[in-house]
Coordinates of C-alpha atoms and ligand atoms in Angstrom, one line a residue:
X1 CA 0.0 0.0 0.0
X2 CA 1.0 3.9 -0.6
X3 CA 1.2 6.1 2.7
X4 CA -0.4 8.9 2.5
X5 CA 3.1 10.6 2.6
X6 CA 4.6 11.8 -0.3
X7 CA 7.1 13.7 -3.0
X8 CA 5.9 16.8 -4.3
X9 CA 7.2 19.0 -7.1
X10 CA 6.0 22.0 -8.1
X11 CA 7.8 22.3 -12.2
X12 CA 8.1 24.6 -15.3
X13 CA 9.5 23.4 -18.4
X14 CA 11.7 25.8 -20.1
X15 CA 13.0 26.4 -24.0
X16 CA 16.9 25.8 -22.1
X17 CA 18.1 22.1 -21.9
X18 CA 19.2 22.8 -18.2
X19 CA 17.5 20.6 -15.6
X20 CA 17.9 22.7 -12.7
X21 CA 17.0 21.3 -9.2
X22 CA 16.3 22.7 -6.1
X23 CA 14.7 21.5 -2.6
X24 CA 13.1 22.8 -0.1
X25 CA 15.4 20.7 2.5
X26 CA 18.4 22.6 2.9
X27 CA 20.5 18.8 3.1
X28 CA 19.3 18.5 -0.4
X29 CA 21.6 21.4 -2.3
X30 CA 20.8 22.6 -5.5
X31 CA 21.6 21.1 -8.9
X32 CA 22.0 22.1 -12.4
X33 CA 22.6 20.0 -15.6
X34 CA 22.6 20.2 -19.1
X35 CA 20.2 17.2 -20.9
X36 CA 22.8 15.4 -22.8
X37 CA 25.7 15.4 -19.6
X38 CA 23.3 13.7 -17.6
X39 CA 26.0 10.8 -15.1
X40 CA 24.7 8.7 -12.5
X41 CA 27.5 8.4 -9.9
X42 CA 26.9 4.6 -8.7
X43 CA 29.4 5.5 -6.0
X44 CA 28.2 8.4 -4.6
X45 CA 24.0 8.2 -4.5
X46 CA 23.8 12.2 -4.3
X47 CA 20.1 13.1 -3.9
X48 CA 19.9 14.5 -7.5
X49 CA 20.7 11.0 -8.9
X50 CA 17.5 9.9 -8.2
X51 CA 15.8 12.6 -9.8
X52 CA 18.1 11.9 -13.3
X53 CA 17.1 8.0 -12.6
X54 CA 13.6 9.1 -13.2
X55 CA 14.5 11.6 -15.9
X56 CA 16.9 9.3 -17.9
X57 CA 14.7 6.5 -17.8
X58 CA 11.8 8.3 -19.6
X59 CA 14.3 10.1 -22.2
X60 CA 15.9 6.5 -22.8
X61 CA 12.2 5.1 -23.5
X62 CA 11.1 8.2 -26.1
X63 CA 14.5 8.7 -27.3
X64 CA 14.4 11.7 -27.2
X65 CA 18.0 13.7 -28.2
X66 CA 16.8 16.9 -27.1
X67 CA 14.1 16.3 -24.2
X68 CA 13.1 19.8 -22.4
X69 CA 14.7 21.4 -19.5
X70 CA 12.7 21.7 -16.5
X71 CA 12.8 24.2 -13.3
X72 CA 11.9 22.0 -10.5
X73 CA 11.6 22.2 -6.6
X74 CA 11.1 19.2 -4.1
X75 CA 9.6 19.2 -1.3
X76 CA 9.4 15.8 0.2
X77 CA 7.6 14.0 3.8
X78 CA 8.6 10.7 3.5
X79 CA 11.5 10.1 6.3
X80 CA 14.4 9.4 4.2
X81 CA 16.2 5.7 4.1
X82 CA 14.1 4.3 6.3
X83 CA 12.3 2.1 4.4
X84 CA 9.4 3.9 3.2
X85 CA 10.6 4.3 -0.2
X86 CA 11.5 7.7 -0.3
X87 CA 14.0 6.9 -3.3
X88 CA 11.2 5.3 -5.6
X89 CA 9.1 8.4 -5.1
X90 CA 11.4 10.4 -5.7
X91 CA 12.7 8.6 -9.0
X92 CA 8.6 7.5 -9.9
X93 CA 8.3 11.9 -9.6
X94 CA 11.1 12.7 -11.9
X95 CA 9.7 9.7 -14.2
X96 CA 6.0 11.3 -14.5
X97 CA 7.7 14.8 -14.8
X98 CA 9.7 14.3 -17.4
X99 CA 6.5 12.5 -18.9
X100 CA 4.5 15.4 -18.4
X101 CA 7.1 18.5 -19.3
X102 CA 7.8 16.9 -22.9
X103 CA 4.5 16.5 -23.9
X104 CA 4.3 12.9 -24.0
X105 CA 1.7 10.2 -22.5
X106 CA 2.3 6.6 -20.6
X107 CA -0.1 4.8 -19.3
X108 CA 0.5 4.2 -14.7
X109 CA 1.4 0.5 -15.7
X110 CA 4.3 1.9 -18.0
X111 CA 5.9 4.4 -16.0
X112 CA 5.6 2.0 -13.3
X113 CA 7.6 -0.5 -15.0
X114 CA 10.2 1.9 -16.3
X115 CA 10.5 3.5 -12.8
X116 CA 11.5 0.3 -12.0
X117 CA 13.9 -0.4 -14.0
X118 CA 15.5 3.2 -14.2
X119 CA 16.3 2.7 -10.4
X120 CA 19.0 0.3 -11.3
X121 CA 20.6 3.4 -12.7
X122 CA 21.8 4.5 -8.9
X123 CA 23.1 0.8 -8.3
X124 CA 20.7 -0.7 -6.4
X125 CA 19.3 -4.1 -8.2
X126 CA 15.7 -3.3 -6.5
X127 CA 12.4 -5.1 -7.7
X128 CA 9.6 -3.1 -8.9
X129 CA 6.6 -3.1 -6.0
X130 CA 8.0 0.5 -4.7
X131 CA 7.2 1.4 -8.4
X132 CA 4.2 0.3 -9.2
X133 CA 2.6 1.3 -5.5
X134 CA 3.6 4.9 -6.9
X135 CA 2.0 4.9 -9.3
X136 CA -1.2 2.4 -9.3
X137 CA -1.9 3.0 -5.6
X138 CA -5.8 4.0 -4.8
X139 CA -7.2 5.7 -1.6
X140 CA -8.1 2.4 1.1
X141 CA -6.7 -0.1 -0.9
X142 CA -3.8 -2.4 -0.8
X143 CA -2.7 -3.8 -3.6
X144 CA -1.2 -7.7 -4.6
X145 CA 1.3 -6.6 -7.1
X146 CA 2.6 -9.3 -9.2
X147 CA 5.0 -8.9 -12.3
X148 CA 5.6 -10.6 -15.6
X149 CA 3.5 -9.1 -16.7
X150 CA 2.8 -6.3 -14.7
X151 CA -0.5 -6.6 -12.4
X152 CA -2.0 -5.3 -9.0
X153 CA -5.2 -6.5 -7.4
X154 CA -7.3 -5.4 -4.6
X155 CA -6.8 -6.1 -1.4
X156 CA -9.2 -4.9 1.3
X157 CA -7.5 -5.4 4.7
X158 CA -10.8 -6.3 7.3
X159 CA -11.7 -3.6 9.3
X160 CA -10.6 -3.3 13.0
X161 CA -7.4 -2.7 13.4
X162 CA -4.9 -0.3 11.5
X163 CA -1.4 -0.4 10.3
X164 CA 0.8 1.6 12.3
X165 CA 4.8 2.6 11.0
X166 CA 7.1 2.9 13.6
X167 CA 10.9 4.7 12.7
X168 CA 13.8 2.7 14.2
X169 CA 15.9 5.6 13.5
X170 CA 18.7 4.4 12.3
X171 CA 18.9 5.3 8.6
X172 CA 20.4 2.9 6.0
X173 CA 20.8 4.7 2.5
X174 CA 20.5 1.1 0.1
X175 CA 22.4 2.6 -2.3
X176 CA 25.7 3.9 -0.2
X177 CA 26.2 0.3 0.9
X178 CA 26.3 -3.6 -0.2
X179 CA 24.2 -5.1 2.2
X180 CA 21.0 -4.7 -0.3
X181 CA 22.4 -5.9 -3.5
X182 CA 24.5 -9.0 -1.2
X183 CA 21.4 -10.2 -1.1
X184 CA 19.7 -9.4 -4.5
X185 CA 23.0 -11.6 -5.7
X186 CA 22.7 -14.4 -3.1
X187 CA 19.2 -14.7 -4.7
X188 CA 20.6 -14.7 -8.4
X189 CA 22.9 -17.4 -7.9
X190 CA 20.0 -19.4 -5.8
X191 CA 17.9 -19.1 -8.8
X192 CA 20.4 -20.0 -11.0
X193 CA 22.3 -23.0 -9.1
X194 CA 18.8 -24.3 -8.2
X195 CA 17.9 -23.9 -12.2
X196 CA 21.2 -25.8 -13.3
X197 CA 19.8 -28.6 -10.8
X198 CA 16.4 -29.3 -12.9
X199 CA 18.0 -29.4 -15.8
X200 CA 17.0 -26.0 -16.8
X201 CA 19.2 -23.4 -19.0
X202 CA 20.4 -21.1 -16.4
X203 CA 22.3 -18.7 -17.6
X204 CA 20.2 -15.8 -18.3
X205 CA 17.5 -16.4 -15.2
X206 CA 18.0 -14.0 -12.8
X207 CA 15.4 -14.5 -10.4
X208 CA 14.0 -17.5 -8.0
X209 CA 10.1 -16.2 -9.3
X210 CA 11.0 -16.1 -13.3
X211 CA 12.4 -19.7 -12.1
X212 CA 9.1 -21.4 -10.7
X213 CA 7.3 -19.7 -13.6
X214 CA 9.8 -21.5 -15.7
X215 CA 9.0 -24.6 -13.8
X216 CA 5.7 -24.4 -13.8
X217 CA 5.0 -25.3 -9.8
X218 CA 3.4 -23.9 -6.5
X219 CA 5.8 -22.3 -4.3
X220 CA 4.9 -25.5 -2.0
X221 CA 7.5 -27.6 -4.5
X222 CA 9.6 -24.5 -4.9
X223 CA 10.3 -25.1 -0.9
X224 CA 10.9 -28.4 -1.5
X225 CA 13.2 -28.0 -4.3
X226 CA 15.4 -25.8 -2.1
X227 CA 15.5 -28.8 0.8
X228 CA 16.4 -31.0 -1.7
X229 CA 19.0 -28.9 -3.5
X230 CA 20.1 -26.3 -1.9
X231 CA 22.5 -27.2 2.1
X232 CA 22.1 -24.5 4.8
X233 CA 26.1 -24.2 5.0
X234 CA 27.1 -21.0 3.0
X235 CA 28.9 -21.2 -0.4
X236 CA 32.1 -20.2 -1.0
X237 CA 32.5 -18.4 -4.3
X238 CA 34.5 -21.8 -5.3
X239 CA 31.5 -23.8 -4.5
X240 CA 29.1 -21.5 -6.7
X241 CA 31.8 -21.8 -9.7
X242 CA 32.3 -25.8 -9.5
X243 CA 28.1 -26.1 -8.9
X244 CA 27.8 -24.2 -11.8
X245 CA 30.8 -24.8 -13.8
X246 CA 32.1 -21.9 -14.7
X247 CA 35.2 -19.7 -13.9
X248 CA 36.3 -17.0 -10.7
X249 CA 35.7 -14.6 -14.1
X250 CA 32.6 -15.4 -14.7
X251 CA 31.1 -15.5 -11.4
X252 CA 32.5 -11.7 -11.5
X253 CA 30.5 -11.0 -14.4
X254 CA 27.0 -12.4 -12.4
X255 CA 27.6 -9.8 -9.7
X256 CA 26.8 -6.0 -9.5
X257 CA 29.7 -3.7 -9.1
X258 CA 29.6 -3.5 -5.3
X259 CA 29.5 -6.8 -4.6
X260 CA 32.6 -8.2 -6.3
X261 CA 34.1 -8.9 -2.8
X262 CA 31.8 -11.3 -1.5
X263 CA 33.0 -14.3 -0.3
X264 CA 30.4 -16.8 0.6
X265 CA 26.5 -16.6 0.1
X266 CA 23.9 -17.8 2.0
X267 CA 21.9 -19.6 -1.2
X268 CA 19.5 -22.0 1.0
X269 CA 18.7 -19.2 3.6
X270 CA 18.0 -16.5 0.9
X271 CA 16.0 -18.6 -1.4
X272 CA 13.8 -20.3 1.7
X273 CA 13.2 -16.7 3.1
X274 CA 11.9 -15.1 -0.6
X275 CA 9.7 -18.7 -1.4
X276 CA 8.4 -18.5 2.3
X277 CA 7.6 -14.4 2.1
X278 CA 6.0 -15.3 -1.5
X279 CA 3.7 -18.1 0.4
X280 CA 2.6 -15.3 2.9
X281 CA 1.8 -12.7 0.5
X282 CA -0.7 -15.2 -0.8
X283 CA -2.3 -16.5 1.9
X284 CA -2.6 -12.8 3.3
X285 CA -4.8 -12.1 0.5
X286 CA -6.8 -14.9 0.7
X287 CA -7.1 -14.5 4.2
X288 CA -8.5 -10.4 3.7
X289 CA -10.7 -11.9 0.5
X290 CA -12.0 -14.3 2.7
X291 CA -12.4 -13.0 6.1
X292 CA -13.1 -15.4 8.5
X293 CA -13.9 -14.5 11.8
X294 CA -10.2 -14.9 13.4
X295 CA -8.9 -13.0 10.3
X296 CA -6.9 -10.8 11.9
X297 CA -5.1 -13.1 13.8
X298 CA -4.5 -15.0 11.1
X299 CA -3.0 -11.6 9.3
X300 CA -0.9 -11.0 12.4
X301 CA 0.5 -14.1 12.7
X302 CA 1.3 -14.2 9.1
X303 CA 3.3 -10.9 9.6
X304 CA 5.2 -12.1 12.6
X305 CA 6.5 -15.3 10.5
X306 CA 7.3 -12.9 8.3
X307 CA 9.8 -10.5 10.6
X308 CA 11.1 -14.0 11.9
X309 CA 12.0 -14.9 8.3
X310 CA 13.5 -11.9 7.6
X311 CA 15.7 -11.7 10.7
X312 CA 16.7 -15.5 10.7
X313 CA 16.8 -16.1 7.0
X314 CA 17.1 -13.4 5.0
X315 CA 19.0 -11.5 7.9
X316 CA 18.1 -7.9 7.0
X317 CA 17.0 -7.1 10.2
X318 CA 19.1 -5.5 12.8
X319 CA 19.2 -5.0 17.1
X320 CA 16.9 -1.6 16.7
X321 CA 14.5 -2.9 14.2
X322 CA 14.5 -6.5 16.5
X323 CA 13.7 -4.3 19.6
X324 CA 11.1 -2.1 18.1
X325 CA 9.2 -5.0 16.9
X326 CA 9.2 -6.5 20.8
X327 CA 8.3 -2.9 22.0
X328 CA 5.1 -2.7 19.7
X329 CA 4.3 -6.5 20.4
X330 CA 4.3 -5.9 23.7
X331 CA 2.2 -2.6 23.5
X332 CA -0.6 -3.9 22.1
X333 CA 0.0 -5.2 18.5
X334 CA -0.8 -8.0 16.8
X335 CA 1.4 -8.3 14.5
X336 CA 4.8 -6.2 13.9
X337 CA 7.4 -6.7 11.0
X338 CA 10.0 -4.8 9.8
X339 CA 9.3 -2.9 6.1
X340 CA 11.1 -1.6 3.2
X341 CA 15.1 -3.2 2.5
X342 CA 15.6 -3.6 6.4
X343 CA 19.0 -3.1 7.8
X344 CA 16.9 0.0 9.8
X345 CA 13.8 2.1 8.9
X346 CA 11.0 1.4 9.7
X347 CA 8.4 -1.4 10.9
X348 CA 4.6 -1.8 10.2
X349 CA 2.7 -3.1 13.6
X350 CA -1.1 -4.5 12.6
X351 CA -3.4 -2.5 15.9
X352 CA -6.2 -2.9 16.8
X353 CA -8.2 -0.1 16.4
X354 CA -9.8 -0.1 20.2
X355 CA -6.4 -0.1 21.3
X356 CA -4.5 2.4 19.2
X357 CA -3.9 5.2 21.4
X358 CA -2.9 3.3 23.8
X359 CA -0.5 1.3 21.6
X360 CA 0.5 4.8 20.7
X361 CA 1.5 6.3 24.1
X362 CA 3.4 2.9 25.0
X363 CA 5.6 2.9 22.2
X364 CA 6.6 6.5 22.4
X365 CA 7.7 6.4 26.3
X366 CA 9.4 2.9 25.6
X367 CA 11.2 3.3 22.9
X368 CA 11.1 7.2 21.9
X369 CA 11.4 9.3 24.8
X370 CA 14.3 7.5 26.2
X371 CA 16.3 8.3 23.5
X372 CA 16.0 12.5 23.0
X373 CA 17.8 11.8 19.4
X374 CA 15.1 9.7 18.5
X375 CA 12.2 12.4 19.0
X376 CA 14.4 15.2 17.5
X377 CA 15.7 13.8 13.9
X378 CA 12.1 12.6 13.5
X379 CA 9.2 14.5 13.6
X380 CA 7.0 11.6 12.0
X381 CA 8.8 8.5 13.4
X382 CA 5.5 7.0 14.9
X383 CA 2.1 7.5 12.7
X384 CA -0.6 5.2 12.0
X385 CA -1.9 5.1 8.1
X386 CA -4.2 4.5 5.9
X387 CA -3.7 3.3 2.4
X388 CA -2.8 6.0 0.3
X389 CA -3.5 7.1 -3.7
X390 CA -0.7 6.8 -6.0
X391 CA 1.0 9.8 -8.0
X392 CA -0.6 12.5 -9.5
X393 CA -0.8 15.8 -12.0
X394 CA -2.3 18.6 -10.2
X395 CA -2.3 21.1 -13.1
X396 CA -0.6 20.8 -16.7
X397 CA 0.3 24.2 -18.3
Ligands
LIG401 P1 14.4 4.6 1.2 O1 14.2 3.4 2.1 O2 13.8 5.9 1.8 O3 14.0 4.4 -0.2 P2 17.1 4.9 0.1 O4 18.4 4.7 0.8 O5 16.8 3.9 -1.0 O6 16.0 4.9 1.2 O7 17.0 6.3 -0.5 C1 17.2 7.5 0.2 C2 17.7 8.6 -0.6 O8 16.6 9.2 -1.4 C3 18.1 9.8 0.2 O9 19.4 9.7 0.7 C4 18.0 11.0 -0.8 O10 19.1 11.0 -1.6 C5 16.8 10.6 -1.6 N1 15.6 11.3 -1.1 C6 14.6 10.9 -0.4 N2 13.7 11.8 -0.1 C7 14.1 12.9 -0.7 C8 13.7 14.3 -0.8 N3 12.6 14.7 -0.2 N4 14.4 15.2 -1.5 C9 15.5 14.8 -2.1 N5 16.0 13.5 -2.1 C10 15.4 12.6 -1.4
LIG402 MG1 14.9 3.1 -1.6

């Protein structure tokens, strides 16, 4: 689901090819570039990369040699790498922008998918949900959001109890570090030694979904196929080369650019977390579409696997995000799981409504007020939501 947080940009287009950027954060400074010098510094994710993610992505799709130049300020309240996705809006905004100042038309389904690709432009190998929530999001609705191609369905979450977001406060920009892509890689290589294993030509599948698509099976036998397959012991680079018989050289040519140094990867662990997660997402929606009369235990307890899975398996939690989650358990919430990449951000608690300001009050003495920082670098750290709508044109000139 969207928050009801957001980017906003108020833009011009102008007859220069300068795209000059300004926001109204001072951390963010200002930024000018001509069209055809446009460089994405993989190294360095500057916040104005983001915005030329968004803006290269579109020119790329049109081709267009000599796009506009746009006058644009940001002005942004979604708490910054904390898991909310504050990058994807940011690079979804530029996107629709860029859309908008040269005249041109996409449908939300296409900018959503080349949003999500564009993103890779700043390094990080992300998936597409943060996207396509930006763009296909409506008011009080989640969304099941499923790719290949493209799709999102309804999901009505039963009434009674809201979604609260909780800020750990300890930031984690995906971009500046490996941890993210570690694990976008750990899953390649599952996909791909698991792929080798059925017989399958694996060298261009990249991910463990396109591979039980390519199998044809429920994500019951994908499980299985890891058990059978995969060993919970952590593969050496050596290991990955001899299961899939290639050289030190090629396995270089498999990984993104910040993760050339990895030594050993976690291939069971990854792939049992992502088939598991996928298993949840399922039944989560069949639970809301069904509503029985326990459904939102059933939703909470789904959750709570889920932060298990992410901390055991997938191991993207960390101590703050671990003690956060005990703190809202213990105040009143059903369910509590960490949200967004992990390593820090943010966590989404399932309340029940009856008990929400209570929930509220507990959480803030227990975990916020004990810590002055906490309170200070966060005005927002503890809100609950509502599902959001997705991006939108407020006036075209
Ligand atoms: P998140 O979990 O929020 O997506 P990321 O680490 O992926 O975290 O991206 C965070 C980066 O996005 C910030 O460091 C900043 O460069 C950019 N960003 C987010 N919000 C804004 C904003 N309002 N204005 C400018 N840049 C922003
Ligand atoms: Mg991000």
């Amino acid at each position: 689901m969207a928050l009801e947080q957001d980017i906003l940009a108020a833009v011009t287009p102008t007859q220069t090819n300068i795209i000059q950027l300004a926001n109204t954060n001072p951390l963010y400074l200002d930024y000018n570039v001509h069209i055809n010098n446009i460089h994405i510094d993989k190294t360095k994710p500057l916040w104005q990369y983001y915005f030329l993610c968004g803006f290269k992505g579109i020119q790329e799709h049109f081709n267009l040699p000599v796009s506009t130049g746009i006058n644009c300020m940001i002005d942004g309240a979604i708490p910054a790498s904390s898991g909310l996705s504050s990058s994807s809006a940011l690079v979804c905004c530029a996107g629709l922008i860029t859309v908008i100042a040269n005249g041109k038309v996409l449908s939300k389904m296409e900018l959503a998918e080349i949003c999500a690709r564009c993103e890779h432009y700043i390094g990080t190998e992300g998936g597409g949900m943060d996207q396509s929530i930006s763009f296909l999001a409506e008011k009080g609705m989640a969304k099941l959001i499923e790719f290949n191609p493209l799709r999102a369905t309804n999901v009505k979450v039963p009434n009674g109890a809201v979604f609260v977001i909780a800020n750990s406060c300890k930031e984690m920009n995906k971009a500046a570090t490996a941890h993210f892509n570690i694990r976008v890689m750990e899953c390649r290589i599952a996909a791909k030694v698991l792929a080798k294993a059925k017989g399958l030509e694996w060298e261009k599948l990249l991910k463990l979904g396109d591979l039980q698509q390519e199998l044809g099976v429920d994500l019951e036998t994908m499980l299985s196929t890891v058990e059978q397959v995969l060993h919970p012991e952590p593969y050496s680079r050596m290991e990955v080369c001899q299961c899939l018989g290639i050289s030190q050289k090629e396995l270089s040519n498999i990984l993104s650019q910040n993760t050339q140094d990895v030594a050993s990867f976690k291939l069971y662990q990854r792939a049992k977390h992502v088939y598991s997660e996928a298993r949840r997402v399922l039944e989560f929606k069949r639970v809301c579409d069904e509503t029985p009369a326990n459904a939102l235990q059933l939703l909470g307890d789904l959750m709570n696997q889920s932060h298990i899975s992410c901390r055991d398996m997938y191991e993207c939690s960390c101590p703050e995000l671990d003690q956060l989650v005990d703190i809202c358990l213990q105040s009143g919430a059903i369910a509590s799981r960490l949200t967004g990449a992990g390593w820090g951000g943010c966590i989404v608690s399932l309340v029940p409504i009856n008990k929400l300001d209570c929930f509220l009050v507990k959480v803030q003495e227990v975990y916020y007020k004990v810590n002055g920082q906490r309170t200070a670098k966060h005005t927002q750290a503890l809100f609950a939501t509502q599902p959001g709508g997705g991006a939108a044109v407020f006036h075209e000139v």
